[in-house]
CSV table of C-alpha atoms in Angstrom, one decimal:
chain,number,residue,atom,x,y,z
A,326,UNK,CA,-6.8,-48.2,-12.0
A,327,UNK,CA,-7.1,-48.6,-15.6
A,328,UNK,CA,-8.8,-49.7,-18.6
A,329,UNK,CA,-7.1,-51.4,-21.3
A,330,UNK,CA,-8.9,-50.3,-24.4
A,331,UNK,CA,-7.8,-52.2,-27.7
A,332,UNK,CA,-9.3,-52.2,-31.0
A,333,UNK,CA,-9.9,-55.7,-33.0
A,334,UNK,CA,-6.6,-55.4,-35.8
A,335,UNK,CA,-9.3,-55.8,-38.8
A,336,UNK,CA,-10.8,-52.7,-38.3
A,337,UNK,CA,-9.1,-51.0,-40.8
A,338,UNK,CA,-10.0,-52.1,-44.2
A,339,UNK,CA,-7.0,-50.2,-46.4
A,340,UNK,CA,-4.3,-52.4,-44.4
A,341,UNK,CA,-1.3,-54.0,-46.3
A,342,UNK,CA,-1.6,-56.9,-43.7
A,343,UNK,CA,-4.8,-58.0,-45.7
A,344,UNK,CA,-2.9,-58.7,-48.1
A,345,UNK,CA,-0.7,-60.8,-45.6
A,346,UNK,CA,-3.8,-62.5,-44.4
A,347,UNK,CA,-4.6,-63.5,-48.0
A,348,UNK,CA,-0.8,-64.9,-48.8
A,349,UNK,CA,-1.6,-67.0,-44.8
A,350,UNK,CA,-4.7,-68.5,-46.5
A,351,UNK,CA,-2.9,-69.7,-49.5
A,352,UNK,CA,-0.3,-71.0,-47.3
A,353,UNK,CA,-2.9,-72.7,-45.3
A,354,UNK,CA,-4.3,-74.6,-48.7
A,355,UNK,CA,-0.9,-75.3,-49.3
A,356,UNK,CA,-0.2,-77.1,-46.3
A,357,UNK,CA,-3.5,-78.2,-45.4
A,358,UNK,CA,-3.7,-80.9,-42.3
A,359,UNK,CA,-1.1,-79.1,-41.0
A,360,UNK,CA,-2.6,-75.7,-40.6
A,361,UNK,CA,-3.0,-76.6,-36.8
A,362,UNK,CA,0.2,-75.7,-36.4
A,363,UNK,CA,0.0,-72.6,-38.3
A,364,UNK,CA,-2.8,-70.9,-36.5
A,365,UNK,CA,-2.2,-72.9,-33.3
A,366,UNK,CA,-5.4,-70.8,-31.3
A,367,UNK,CA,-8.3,-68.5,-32.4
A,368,UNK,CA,-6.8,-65.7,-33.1
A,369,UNK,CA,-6.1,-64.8,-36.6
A,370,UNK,CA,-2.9,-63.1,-38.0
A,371,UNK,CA,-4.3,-60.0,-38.9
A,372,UNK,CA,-7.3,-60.3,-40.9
A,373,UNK,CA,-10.2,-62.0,-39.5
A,374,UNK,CA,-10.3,-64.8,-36.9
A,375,UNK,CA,-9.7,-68.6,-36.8
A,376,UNK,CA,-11.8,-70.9,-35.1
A,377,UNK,CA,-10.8,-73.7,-32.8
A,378,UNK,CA,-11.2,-76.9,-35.0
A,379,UNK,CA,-11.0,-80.6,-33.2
A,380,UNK,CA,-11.0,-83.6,-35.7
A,381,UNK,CA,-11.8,-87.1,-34.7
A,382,UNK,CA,-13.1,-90.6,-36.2
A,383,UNK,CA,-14.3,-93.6,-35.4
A,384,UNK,CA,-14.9,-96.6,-37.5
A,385,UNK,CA,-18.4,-95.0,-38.9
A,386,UNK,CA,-17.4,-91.2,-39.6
A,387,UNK,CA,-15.2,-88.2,-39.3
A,388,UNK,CA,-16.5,-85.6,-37.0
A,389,UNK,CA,-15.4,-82.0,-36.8
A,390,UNK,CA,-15.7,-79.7,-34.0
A,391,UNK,CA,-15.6,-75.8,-34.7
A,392,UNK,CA,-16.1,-73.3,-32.1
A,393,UNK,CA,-18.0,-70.4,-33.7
A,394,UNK,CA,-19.7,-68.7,-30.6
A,395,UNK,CA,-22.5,-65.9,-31.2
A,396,UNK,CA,-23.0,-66.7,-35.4
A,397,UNK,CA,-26.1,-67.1,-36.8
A,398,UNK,CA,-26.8,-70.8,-38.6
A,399,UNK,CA,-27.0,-69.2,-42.0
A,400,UNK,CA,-24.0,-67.3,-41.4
A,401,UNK,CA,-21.7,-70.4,-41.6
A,402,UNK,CA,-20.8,-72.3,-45.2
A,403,UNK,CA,-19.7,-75.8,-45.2
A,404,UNK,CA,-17.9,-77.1,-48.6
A,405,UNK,CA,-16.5,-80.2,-49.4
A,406,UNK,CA,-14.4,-81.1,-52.1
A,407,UNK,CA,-11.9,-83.1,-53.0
A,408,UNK,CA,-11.5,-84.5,-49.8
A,409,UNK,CA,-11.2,-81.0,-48.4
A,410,UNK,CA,-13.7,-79.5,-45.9
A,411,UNK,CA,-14.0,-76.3,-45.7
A,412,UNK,CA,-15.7,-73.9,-43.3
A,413,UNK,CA,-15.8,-70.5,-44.0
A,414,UNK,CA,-18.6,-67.6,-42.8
A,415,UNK,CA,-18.6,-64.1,-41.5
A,416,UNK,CA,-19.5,-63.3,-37.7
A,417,UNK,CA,-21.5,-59.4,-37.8
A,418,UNK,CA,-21.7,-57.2,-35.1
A,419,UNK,CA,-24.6,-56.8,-33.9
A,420,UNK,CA,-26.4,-53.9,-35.6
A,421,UNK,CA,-27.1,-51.7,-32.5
A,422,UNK,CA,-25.8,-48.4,-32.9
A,423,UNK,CA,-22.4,-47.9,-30.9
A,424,UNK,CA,-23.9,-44.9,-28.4
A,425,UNK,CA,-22.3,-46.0,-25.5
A,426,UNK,CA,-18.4,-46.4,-25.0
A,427,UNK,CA,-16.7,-49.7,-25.4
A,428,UNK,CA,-13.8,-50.3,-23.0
A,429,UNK,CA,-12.8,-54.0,-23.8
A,430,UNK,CA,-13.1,-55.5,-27.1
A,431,UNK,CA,-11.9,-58.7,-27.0
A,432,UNK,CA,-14.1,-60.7,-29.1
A,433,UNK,CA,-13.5,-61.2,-33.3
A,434,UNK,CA,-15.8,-60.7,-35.7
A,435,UNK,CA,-16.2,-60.8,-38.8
A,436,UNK,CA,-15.2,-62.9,-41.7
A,437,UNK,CA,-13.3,-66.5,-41.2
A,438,UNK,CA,-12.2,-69.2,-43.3
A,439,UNK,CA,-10.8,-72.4,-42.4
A,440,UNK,CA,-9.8,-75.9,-44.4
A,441,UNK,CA,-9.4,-79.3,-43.3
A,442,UNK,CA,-7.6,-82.0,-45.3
A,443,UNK,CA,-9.6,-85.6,-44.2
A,444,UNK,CA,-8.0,-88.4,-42.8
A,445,UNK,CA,-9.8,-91.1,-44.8
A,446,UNK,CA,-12.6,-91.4,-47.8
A,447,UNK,CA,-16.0,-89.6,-46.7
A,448,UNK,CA,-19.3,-90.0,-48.4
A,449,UNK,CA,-20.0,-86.7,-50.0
A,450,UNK,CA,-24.1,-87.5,-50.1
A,451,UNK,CA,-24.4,-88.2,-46.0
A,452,UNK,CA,-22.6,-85.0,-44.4
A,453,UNK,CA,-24.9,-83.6,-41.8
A,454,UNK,CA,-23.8,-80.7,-39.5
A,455,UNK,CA,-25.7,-79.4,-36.2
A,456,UNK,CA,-24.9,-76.0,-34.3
A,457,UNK,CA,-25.6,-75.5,-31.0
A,458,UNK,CA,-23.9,-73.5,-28.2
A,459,UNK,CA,-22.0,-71.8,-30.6
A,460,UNK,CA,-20.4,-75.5,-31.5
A,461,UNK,CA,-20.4,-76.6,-35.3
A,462,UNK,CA,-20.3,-80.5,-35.6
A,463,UNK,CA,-19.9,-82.2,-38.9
A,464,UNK,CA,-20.2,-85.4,-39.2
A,465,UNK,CA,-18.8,-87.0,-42.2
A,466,UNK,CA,-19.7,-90.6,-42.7
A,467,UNK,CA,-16.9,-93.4,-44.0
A,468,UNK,CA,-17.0,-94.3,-47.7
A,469,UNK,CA,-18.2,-98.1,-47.8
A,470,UNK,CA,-15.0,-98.6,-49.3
A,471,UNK,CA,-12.8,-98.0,-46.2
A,472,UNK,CA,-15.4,-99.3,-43.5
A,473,UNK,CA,-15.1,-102.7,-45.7
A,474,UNK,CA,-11.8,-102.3,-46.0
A,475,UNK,CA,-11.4,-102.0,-42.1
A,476,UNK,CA,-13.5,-105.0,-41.4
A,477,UNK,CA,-10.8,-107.0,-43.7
A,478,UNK,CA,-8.5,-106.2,-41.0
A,479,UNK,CA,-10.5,-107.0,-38.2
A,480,UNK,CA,-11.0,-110.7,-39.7
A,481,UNK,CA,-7.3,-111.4,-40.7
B,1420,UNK,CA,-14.8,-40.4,-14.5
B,1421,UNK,CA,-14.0,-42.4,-11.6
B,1422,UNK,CA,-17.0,-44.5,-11.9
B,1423,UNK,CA,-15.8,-45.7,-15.4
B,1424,UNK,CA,-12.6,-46.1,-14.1
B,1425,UNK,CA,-13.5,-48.2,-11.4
B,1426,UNK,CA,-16.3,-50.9,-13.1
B,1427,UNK,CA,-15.8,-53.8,-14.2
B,1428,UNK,CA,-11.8,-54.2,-13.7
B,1429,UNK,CA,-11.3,-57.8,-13.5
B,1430,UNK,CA,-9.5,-58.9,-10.4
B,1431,UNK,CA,-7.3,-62.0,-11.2
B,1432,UNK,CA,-5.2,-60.7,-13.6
B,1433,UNK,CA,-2.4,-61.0,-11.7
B,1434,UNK,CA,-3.0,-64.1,-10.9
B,1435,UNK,CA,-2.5,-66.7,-13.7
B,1436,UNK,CA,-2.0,-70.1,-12.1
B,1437,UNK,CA,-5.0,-71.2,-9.9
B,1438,UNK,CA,-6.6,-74.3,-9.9
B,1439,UNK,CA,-8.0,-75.5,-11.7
B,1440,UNK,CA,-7.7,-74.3,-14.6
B,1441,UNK,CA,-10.1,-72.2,-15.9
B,1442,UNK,CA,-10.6,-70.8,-19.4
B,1443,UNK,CA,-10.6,-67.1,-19.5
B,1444,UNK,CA,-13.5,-66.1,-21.9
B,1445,UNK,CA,-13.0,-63.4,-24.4
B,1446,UNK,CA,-14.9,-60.4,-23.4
B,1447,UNK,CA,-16.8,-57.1,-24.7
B,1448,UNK,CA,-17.8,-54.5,-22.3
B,1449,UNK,CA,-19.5,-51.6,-23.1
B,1450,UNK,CA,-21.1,-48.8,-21.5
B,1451,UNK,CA,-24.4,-47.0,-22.1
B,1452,UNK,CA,-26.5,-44.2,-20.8
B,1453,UNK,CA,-28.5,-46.9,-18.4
B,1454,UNK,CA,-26.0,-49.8,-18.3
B,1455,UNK,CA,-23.1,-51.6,-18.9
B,1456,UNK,CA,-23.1,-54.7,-21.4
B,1457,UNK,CA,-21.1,-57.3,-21.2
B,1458,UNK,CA,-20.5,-60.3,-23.8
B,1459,UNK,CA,-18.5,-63.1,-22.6
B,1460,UNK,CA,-17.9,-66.2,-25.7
B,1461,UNK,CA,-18.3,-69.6,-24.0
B,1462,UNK,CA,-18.6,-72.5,-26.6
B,1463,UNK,CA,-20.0,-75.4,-25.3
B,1464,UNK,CA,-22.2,-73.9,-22.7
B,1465,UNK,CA,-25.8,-74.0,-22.5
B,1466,UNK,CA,-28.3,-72.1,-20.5
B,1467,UNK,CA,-27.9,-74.5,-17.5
B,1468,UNK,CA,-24.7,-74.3,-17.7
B,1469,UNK,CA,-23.9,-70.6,-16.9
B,1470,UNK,CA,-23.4,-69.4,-13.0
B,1471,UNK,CA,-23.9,-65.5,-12.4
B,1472,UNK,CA,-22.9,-64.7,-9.1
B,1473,UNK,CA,-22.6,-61.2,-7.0
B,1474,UNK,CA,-20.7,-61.0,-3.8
B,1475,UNK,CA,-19.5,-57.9,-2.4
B,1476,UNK,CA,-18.7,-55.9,-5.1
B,1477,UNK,CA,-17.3,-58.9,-7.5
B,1478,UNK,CA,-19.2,-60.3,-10.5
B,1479,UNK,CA,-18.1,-63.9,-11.1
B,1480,UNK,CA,-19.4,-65.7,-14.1
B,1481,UNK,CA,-18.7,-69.6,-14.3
B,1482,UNK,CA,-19.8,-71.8,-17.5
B,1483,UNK,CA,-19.5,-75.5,-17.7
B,1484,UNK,CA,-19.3,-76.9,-20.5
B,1485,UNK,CA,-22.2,-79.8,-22.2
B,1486,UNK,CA,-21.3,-80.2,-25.0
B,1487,UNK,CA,-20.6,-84.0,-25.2
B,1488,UNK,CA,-16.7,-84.8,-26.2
B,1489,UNK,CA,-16.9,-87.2,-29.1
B,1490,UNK,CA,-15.7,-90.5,-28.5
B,1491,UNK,CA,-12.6,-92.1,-31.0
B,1492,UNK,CA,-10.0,-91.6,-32.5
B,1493,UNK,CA,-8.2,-87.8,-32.0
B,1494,UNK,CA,-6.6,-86.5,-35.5
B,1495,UNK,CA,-6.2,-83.4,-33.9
B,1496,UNK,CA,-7.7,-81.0,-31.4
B,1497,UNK,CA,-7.1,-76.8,-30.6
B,1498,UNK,CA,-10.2,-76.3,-28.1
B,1499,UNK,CA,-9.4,-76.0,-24.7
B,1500,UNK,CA,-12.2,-77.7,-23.6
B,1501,UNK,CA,-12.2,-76.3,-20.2
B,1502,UNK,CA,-14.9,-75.0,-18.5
B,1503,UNK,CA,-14.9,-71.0,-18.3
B,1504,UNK,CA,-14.4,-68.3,-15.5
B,1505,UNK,CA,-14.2,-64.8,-14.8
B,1506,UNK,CA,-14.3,-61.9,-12.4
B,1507,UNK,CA,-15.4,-58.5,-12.3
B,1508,UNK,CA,-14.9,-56.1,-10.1
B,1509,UNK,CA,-18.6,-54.0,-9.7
B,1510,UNK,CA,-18.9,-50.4,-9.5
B,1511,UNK,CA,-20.9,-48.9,-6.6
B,1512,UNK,CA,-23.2,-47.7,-9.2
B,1513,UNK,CA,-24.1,-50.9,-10.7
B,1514,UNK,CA,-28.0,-52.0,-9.0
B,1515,UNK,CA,-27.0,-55.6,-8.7
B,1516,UNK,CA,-30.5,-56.6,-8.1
B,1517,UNK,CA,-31.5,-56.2,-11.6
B,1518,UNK,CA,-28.8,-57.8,-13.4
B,1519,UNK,CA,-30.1,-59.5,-16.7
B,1520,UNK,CA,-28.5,-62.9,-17.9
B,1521,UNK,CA,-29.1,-63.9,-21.5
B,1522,UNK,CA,-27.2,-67.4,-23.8
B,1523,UNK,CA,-26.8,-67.0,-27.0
B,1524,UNK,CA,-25.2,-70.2,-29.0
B,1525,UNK,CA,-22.2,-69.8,-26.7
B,1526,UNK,CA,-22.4,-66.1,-26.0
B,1527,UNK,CA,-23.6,-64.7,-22.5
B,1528,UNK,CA,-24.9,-61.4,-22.6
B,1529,UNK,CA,-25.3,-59.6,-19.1
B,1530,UNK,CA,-26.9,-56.2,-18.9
B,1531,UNK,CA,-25.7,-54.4,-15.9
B,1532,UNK,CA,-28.0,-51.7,-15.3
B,1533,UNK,CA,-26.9,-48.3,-13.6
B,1534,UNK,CA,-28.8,-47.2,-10.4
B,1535,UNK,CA,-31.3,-44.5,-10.6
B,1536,UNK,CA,-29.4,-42.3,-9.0
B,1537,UNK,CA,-25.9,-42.4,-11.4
B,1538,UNK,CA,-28.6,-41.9,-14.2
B,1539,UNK,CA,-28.0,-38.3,-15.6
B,1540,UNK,CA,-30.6,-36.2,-14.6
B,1541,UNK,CA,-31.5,-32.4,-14.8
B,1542,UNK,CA,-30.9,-30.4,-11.5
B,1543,UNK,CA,-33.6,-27.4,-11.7
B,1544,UNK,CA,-31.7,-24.0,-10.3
B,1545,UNK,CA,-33.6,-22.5,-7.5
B,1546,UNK,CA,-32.9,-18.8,-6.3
């Protein structure tokens, strides 16, 4: 029998594929909404790691999900701009001196940084977020604008 | 080092399609002088959620998920969204009585202590 012992790529900090990770995030601005199809699971390319993100609306807001197991709530930064969310925060290891001998390391940690183009106008002012069980929500409520604009449509 | 060897190998590797479908959660194992530590990542699971079970020499570790699915419209989803599953096989050492269970905002941490007597200890030299 025997263990499979692997080591998380971003240990090393010299590595040329940071630099590759750096060009991905560009690339990911680039072709923001898209990015799904990009990163596809939760595993980054290289530097860091990508959380899952789930993105739905109804006719009141935009909610979006972000699996971030095992962070600490000041740990995660939400932005918005523009029309763009972004998520970005750094996941530590906890701080307990490595005595013992690790013989499966799957997890990630360390830093992460995801965007997400919106489907529709948000209200800047009312974004709330909650996290709990390692779940980030963020709900992003509807511009007046569109929800009136949606009830034109209803009525016609 | 056959007791390393031996802990903690997880037993359905070889076996990808069951049903149903369980998410395989993303691990740490580590040993240390008393115990073994284990750190399984299970968004979307809560306390009540999580199902540690020892049978024979196998640790199984279920976690159903809470978290409630938001209802509308879906722009686009990458979770799973499945609820999580995964066996170990236990060394002989492990004291299964005083395995220790802890959820963390979707991280379960186990401590598996080592019985007394796998515990290093000084053997006095008689004449």
């Amino acid at each position: 029998m025997k263990l499979i012992r692997y080591q998380a790529p971003e240990l090393s900090q010299w590595s040329p594929f940071n630099r590759l990770a750096s060009l991905r995030e560009e690339m990911n601005r680039i072709m923001d909404g898209s990015l799904a199809a990009f990163t596809g699971g939760n595993v980054g390319l290289f530097g860091g790691w990508s959380p899952s993100m789930d993105v739905v609306q109804d006719k009141d807001a935009v909610y979006v999900k972000a699996e971030l197991p095992g962070m600490k709530k000041e740990d995660i930064d939400i932005n918005f701009q523009d029309g763009i969310l972004t998520l970005s925060g750094e996941r530590k290891q906890e701080s307990e001196v490595k005595e013992g001998e690790s013989f499966r390391s799957e997890r990630f940690f360390g830093k992460f940084h995801r965007t997400v183009s919106l489907p529709t106008k948000v209200d800047a002012d009312k974004i709330s977020a909650t996290y709990k069980d390692g779940i980030l929500t963020v709900t992003l409520p509807k511009a007046a604008e569109v929800k009136a604009k949606q009830i034109d449509v209803t009525v016609s | 080092m056959n007791t390393r060897a031996n802990t903690l190998e997880r037993v359905e590797e070889a076996a990808p399609t069951r049903m149903p479908a369980w998410e395989l959660p993303p691990t740490n194992i580590r040993e240390e002088k008393d115990a073994y530590l284990l750190e399984l990542e299970m968004p979307g699971v809560s306390k009540t959620g999580i199902e540690v079970t020892v049978e024979a020499n196998e640790l199984t570790i279920v976690g159903r998920r809470s978290d409630p699915e938001i209802q509308g419209e879906l722009v686009y989803q990458e979770s799973r969204r499945g609820d999580y599953r995964r066996t170990f096989e236990l060394d002989p050492s492990i004291n299964t009585g005083k395995i220790e269970a802890k959820m963390d905002q979707g991280v379960l941490k186990l401590t598996l202590p080592k019985a007394e007597q796998v515990k290093p200890h000084r053997i006095q030299v008689t004449d």
